[in-house]
Structure formats: structure tokens, C-alpha cells
XYZ file of C-alpha atoms in Angstrom:
173
model
C 83.415 84.150 124.215
C 80.478 82.929 123.715
C 77.833 81.733 120.515
C 75.150 83.962 122.490
C 77.941 87.013 121.954
C 77.939 87.686 117.819
C 76.360 90.389 117.437
C 74.863 90.959 114.747
C 73.993 87.450 113.557
C 74.569 87.094 109.819
C 72.314 86.027 107.667
C 73.301 82.713 105.595
C 76.325 82.115 107.994
C 74.018 81.818 111.079
C 72.228 78.029 109.991
C 76.393 76.755 110.491
C 76.348 79.123 113.516
C 73.404 78.183 114.818
C 74.379 73.389 114.945
C 76.812 74.471 117.630
C 76.048 74.895 121.335
C 76.143 78.261 122.783
C 79.903 77.519 124.358
C 83.026 78.886 124.682
C 84.807 79.072 121.336
C 87.841 77.066 122.565
C 85.310 74.580 124.350
C 83.182 74.399 120.903
C 86.827 74.083 118.488
C 87.275 71.394 120.940
C 83.699 69.529 121.033
C 83.643 69.976 117.994
C 87.134 69.183 116.744
C 87.652 67.055 112.744
C 88.464 64.226 114.516
C 84.702 64.240 116.418
C 82.765 64.941 114.246
C 83.789 62.999 111.016
C 84.091 59.643 113.669
C 83.979 56.997 111.620
C 87.106 56.908 108.564
C 87.224 53.771 107.642
C 83.218 54.089 106.984
C 84.283 57.882 104.789
C 87.189 56.292 103.410
C 84.742 53.213 101.603
C 82.992 55.734 100.040
C 85.853 56.173 97.937
C 84.817 58.146 95.026
C 81.356 57.723 94.617
C 78.822 61.166 94.999
C 74.721 60.201 95.809
C 74.141 62.076 92.685
C 75.518 62.496 88.818
C 77.087 65.742 89.417
C 77.682 65.674 92.831
C 80.776 66.054 94.995
C 82.625 62.439 96.295
C 83.761 63.063 100.029
C 86.812 63.722 99.400
C 85.887 66.510 97.590
C 83.775 67.393 100.456
C 86.423 66.946 102.712
C 88.466 69.025 100.287
C 85.870 72.276 100.476
C 86.059 71.802 103.700
C 89.537 72.608 104.172
C 89.384 74.609 101.311
C 86.535 76.932 103.468
C 88.454 76.572 106.830
C 91.258 78.691 105.513
C 88.980 81.411 103.837
C 87.053 81.863 106.816
C 89.959 82.092 109.562
C 91.214 84.517 106.805
C 88.614 86.461 106.783
C 88.908 86.659 111.170
C 92.625 87.627 110.601
C 92.108 90.790 108.893
C 88.614 91.848 110.945
C 90.109 90.663 114.430
C 92.963 93.521 113.393
C 90.863 96.225 112.446
C 90.701 95.626 108.187
C 87.349 96.790 107.664
C 88.491 95.405 103.559
C 85.235 94.250 101.840
C 85.756 90.727 101.016
C 84.914 88.327 98.582
C 82.572 85.847 98.506
C 84.076 82.760 96.700
C 83.222 79.949 94.064
C 82.808 76.802 95.786
C 82.189 74.997 92.291
C 85.692 76.833 90.603
C 87.722 75.391 93.129
C 86.287 71.769 94.132
C 86.602 71.924 89.216
C 91.128 72.495 90.590
C 91.859 69.981 93.503
C 93.352 67.372 93.502
C 91.208 65.352 96.416
C 90.374 62.117 94.114
C 93.319 61.991 93.856
C 94.415 61.886 97.797
C 93.141 59.141 100.441
C 90.451 60.017 103.219
C 93.572 59.571 105.806
C 95.259 62.616 104.152
C 92.456 64.761 103.773
C 92.032 64.502 108.065
C 95.213 64.804 108.761
C 95.444 68.486 106.758
C 91.814 69.089 107.720
C 93.267 68.597 111.774
C 96.745 70.991 111.585
C 94.720 73.500 109.286
C 91.827 73.316 112.319
C 95.096 73.657 114.583
C 96.408 76.317 112.840
C 93.167 78.263 113.394
C 92.983 77.507 116.478
C 96.321 78.962 117.348
C 95.041 82.163 116.016
C 91.966 82.382 117.747
C 94.500 81.994 120.522
C 95.910 85.127 119.500
C 92.503 87.191 119.678
C 91.362 88.602 122.539
C 87.705 89.589 124.059
C 88.019 93.522 122.379
C 89.642 91.722 118.565
C 86.582 88.674 118.327
C 84.056 91.329 117.850
C 85.364 93.759 115.248
C 83.613 93.160 111.802
C 83.193 93.095 108.952
C 82.038 92.368 105.426
C 82.571 89.599 103.646
C 79.549 87.632 101.377
C 77.624 90.895 101.685
C 76.678 90.298 105.321
C 78.752 91.824 108.115
C 79.930 89.105 110.259
C 82.965 89.226 113.332
C 85.594 87.443 114.211
C 83.619 85.698 116.165
C 80.949 84.498 113.986
C 83.521 83.015 111.690
C 85.154 81.367 114.611
C 81.513 79.651 114.729
C 81.048 79.134 110.671
C 84.332 77.755 110.498
C 83.103 74.976 114.156
C 79.303 74.591 112.618
C 80.549 74.655 108.493
C 81.835 70.487 108.687
C 78.860 70.065 111.527
C 76.493 70.091 108.324
C 78.372 68.651 106.059
C 78.760 65.670 107.751
C 74.831 65.701 107.577
C 74.918 65.732 104.343
C 77.289 62.892 104.151
C 75.393 60.607 106.691
C 72.057 61.126 105.330
C 72.866 60.765 101.685
C 76.171 58.996 101.542
C 76.327 56.281 104.010
C 73.313 55.035 102.410
C 75.639 54.284 98.659
C 77.255 51.068 100.981
C 73.872 49.793 102.602
């Protein structure tokens, strides 16, 4: 199923969905795989625990956030695809970020986890037919389908990579 089949387009989440081309979701999972979005591991690792401003996350924190977000969005997609209409709450990304040990991990280790989580997500979506992908529910005050959540999962890391390129890479000089 393609991005253009998302209906309704969820407010707030559209900022991530719109970063992905209008291609089949499985093509998108491949085209925007973690290793294809975060290509320069050496450059990411060289940033260590630096942030571009006081109170901002490090690259490791960003990677952990992207991983956590993918798990949460996958959980929502599973529930909605199986016709669970329970309204699901948002989550406090700052609270989650403040309670990790990302600073003790290497970028390589975080990327390994990210790749494994993505493989789990792909397998989850392989277990859905078109009807299941179009099923929706409410999360974070928006109606959103399992299909839309898949494109959020794909687009969210792209958004954060753009932030890294714009605000973190300049720290390297």
C-alpha cells in the first residue's frame, strides 16, 4: 500500500509522513532503512555526547528516541490493525529520554538496536493485509491508521537526521 492511500491524513504526524515518497510501504521500509538514513556512523560517533545547545539531546539521545518512538508507533499499529479501537495516549518523550542510559552506549550499539527494531516492525507489517493496514484508531488526539503509522515510523528518523545534519554536524567544524 502506498502513502497516497492514507485517509485521513493525521494532523501533527503528517510532518513525518510527508518526508517519505509515495511508494509502497515495504519499498519505503527498504529505501529508508536505518543504515540508509544514518549512513555515516563514524561521523555520528565522533559527536560523542555533544549537543548543539544547552538542554538539547545528544546524537545518542536522538537515536534512542527514534528507537523508542518506533516501538511505540509499532504497538499502536498492531492494536489498530487488529481492530482495537481503544484510544491510546501520547507519550512524554522528554521523560523517556531522561530515563535512558543512551550516554553509556555507543552509536554502533544503538544502530544495531535500531536495525533490529526495524526488522521487527517490518515483520509486524508483513502480518497485515490491506484491510488491516487501513484500520485506524485514535492516538495523541488524532485518528491514524496502521498504514499512516508505518509511514510515521519511516519518516520520523528522516526528520531527526535532518536536524543532525543542520545542527550537530557543524559542531565538528
